[in-house]
Amino acid sequence: MTATPREAALEPGFILHTRAYRDTSLLLEVLSRGHGRVGLVARGARSRRSRTAGLLQAFQPLALSWRSRGEMGSLRQVESAGRPFMLKGRRLVSGLYINELLMRLLGREDPHPGVFEHYLNCLEALAEAVPEAVALRGFERDLLGLLGYGLPLARDTEDAPLVASQWYRYDPGRGAIPVAGPDAPGQLVSGETLLDLARPTLTEATARASRDLMRAALEPHIGNRPLKTRELYGRTTARGDPDHGPSSGQS
């Protein structure tokens, strides 16, 4: 049975990943606003006469038109939809990290409302003066929530309200488990950090304190293969940059 063709016209999107295909083409992984992650073939994009190669870059807002019948679609048209986000140094690595995170967590053509907007907000934060840790922790937390893996941050595993002065061992699947104090065994987090993590806008202190918690929450969903941005992130840290970046990109 022949699949029904699917089309999109000037759909807002960003390039998450590209790789060479045949002699002059590219395979694209795109985050689109209305269709989620889609795979597209950009035929001739690497040829000398191509007018689109300069646009098919990460962090460049785009309007894309395509037609698809199977798993991969065919790019028909692409236009700039704004100025690219100019990320440098560690913030460039962080941008590549959230792209890789979306590649791991999103299935093709399985749209989740809000993901595109949260991605755009994170790019804006990374391009501006927002602390890097704040931008990343907020994106990780909100992405998990939008995909149905939200963290319980209101009550502990005994159904009692979280207490700022209490210490907890946090299980991403169960929630906060009360412990006797900060000297209890295991990876602990304060109630104050958990309560702050539930607020829309994070403090930098909370963003840093919750890095290991977010890493544990992401691990079951990203698979066993190490993230490629981990190596890049390690190089920037070795050059002396502060170590408070991606939860899944740093050991």
Short mmCIF file of C-alpha atoms in Angstrom, two decimals, residues 75-223:
data_model
loop_
_atom_site.label_atom_id
_atom_site.label_comp_id
_atom_site.label_asym_id
_atom_site.label_seq_id
_atom_site.Cartn_x
_atom_site.Cartn_y
_atom_site.Cartn_z
CA LEU A 75 13.57 19.45 0.99
CA ARG A 76 11.83 21.69 -1.56
CA GLN A 77 12.59 25.19 -0.30
CA VAL A 78 14.45 26.89 2.52
CA GLU A 79 14.57 30.53 3.57
CA SER A 80 16.17 32.43 6.42
CA ALA A 81 13.69 33.26 9.18
CA GLY A 82 15.96 35.51 11.22
CA ARG A 83 19.50 36.16 12.27
CA PRO A 84 21.55 33.14 13.40
CA PHE A 85 22.36 32.71 17.07
CA MET A 86 26.07 33.45 17.43
CA LEU A 87 27.33 31.00 20.03
CA LYS A 88 31.02 30.81 20.89
CA GLY A 89 33.27 28.77 23.15
CA ARG A 90 31.48 26.71 25.78
CA ARG A 91 28.14 28.18 24.79
CA LEU A 92 28.63 26.77 21.30
CA VAL A 93 29.25 23.35 22.86
CA SER A 94 26.12 23.80 24.97
CA GLY A 95 24.12 24.57 21.83
CA LEU A 96 25.46 21.41 20.20
CA TYR A 97 24.61 19.55 23.40
CA ILE A 98 20.92 20.49 23.35
CA ASN A 99 20.83 19.53 19.64
CA GLU A 100 22.26 16.12 20.48
CA LEU A 101 19.86 15.75 23.39
CA LEU A 102 16.91 16.33 21.06
CA MET A 103 18.33 13.83 18.58
CA ARG A 104 18.41 11.20 21.33
CA LEU A 105 15.06 11.98 22.96
CA LEU A 106 12.78 12.79 20.02
CA GLY A 107 11.43 10.26 17.57
CA ARG A 108 10.84 11.39 14.01
CA GLU A 109 7.51 13.06 13.28
CA ASP A 110 6.36 12.73 16.88
CA PRO A 111 5.65 16.36 17.75
CA HIS A 112 5.41 17.47 21.37
CA PRO A 113 3.83 20.91 21.81
CA GLY A 114 6.19 23.38 23.42
CA VAL A 115 9.50 21.68 22.57
CA PHE A 116 10.27 24.05 19.69
CA GLU A 117 9.55 27.12 21.82
CA HIS A 118 11.68 25.83 24.71
CA TYR A 119 14.53 25.14 22.30
CA LEU A 120 14.27 28.66 20.91
CA ASN A 121 14.21 30.12 24.43
CA CYS A 122 17.33 28.15 25.36
CA LEU A 123 19.21 29.40 22.28
CA GLU A 124 18.23 32.96 23.15
CA ALA A 125 19.47 32.46 26.72
CA LEU A 126 22.78 30.97 25.55
CA ALA A 127 23.28 33.86 23.14
CA GLU A 128 22.64 36.45 25.84
CA ALA A 129 23.93 37.02 29.37
CA VAL A 130 21.89 34.28 31.06
CA PRO A 131 24.22 31.97 33.04
CA GLU A 132 24.95 28.86 31.01
CA ALA A 133 23.95 26.49 33.82
CA VAL A 134 20.59 28.23 34.24
CA ALA A 135 19.81 27.94 30.52
CA LEU A 136 20.72 24.25 30.38
CA ARG A 137 19.04 23.08 33.59
CA GLY A 138 15.82 24.84 32.64
CA PHE A 139 15.86 23.28 29.18
CA GLU A 140 16.60 19.78 30.52
CA ARG A 141 13.89 19.99 33.16
CA ASP A 142 11.26 21.38 30.80
CA LEU A 143 12.12 18.95 28.01
CA LEU A 144 11.65 15.97 30.33
CA GLY A 145 8.32 17.39 31.42
CA LEU A 146 7.10 17.96 27.86
CA LEU A 147 8.02 14.39 26.91
CA GLY A 148 6.11 12.94 29.85
CA TYR A 149 9.10 12.30 32.13
CA GLY A 150 8.61 15.24 34.47
CA LEU A 151 10.29 15.15 37.87
CA PRO A 152 8.15 15.00 41.03
CA LEU A 153 9.14 18.21 42.80
CA ALA A 154 6.24 19.04 45.11
CA ARG A 155 6.02 16.14 47.58
CA ASP A 156 8.34 13.42 48.78
CA THR A 157 7.85 9.66 48.39
CA GLU A 158 5.88 9.60 51.66
CA ASP A 159 3.47 12.19 50.18
CA ALA A 160 4.66 14.92 52.53
CA PRO A 161 5.40 18.42 51.22
CA LEU A 162 9.07 19.03 50.50
CA VAL A 163 10.86 20.97 53.25
CA ALA A 164 13.67 23.39 52.39
CA SER A 165 15.78 22.35 55.41
CA GLN A 166 15.36 18.60 54.77
CA TRP A 167 17.87 16.48 52.82
CA TYR A 168 16.75 13.94 50.26
CA ARG A 169 18.05 11.14 48.11
CA TYR A 170 16.39 11.74 44.75
CA ASP A 171 15.15 8.89 42.56
CA PRO A 172 13.94 10.36 39.20
CA GLY A 173 11.29 7.65 38.92
CA ARG A 174 9.97 7.88 42.49
CA GLY A 175 10.89 11.32 43.69
CA ALA A 176 12.53 12.69 46.84
CA ILE A 177 13.32 10.17 49.58
CA PRO A 178 13.88 11.81 53.00
CA VAL A 179 17.18 11.01 54.73
CA ALA A 180 18.54 11.79 58.18
CA GLY A 181 20.90 14.54 57.06
CA PRO A 182 23.64 15.66 54.65
CA ASP A 183 25.94 12.85 55.88
CA ALA A 184 23.58 10.06 54.79
CA PRO A 185 25.02 7.72 52.12
CA GLY A 186 24.25 8.22 48.43
CA GLN A 187 23.82 11.23 46.19
CA LEU A 188 21.89 13.82 48.16
CA VAL A 189 20.12 17.05 47.36
CA SER A 190 18.63 19.65 49.65
CA GLY A 191 14.94 20.39 49.82
CA GLU A 192 15.75 24.00 49.06
CA THR A 193 17.32 22.97 45.73
CA LEU A 194 14.31 20.80 44.81
CA LEU A 195 11.84 23.56 45.66
CA ASP A 196 13.84 26.07 43.62
CA LEU A 197 14.06 23.59 40.73
CA ALA A 198 10.25 23.55 40.59
CA ARG A 199 10.12 27.32 40.01
CA PRO A 200 9.96 28.63 36.41
CA THR A 201 13.12 30.73 36.75
CA LEU A 202 16.14 29.04 38.31
CA THR A 203 18.85 30.65 40.34
CA GLU A 204 22.43 29.96 39.29
CA ALA A 205 23.08 28.22 42.61
CA THR A 206 20.16 25.84 42.05
CA ALA A 207 21.20 25.22 38.46
CA ARG A 208 24.66 24.15 39.56
CA ALA A 209 23.45 22.13 42.56
CA SER A 210 20.96 20.17 40.44
CA ARG A 211 23.35 19.14 37.66
CA ASP A 212 23.93 15.61 38.92
CA LEU A 213 20.22 15.16 39.63
CA MET A 214 19.34 16.15 36.06
CA ARG A 215 22.02 13.88 34.68
CA ALA A 216 20.51 10.93 36.55
CA ALA A 217 17.05 11.88 35.26
CA LEU A 218 18.25 12.02 31.63
CA GLU A 219 20.33 8.84 31.58
CA PRO A 220 17.45 6.32 31.20
CA HIS A 221 16.22 8.16 28.09
CA ILE A 222 19.38 8.95 26.13
CA GLY A 223 20.68 5.38 25.72
#
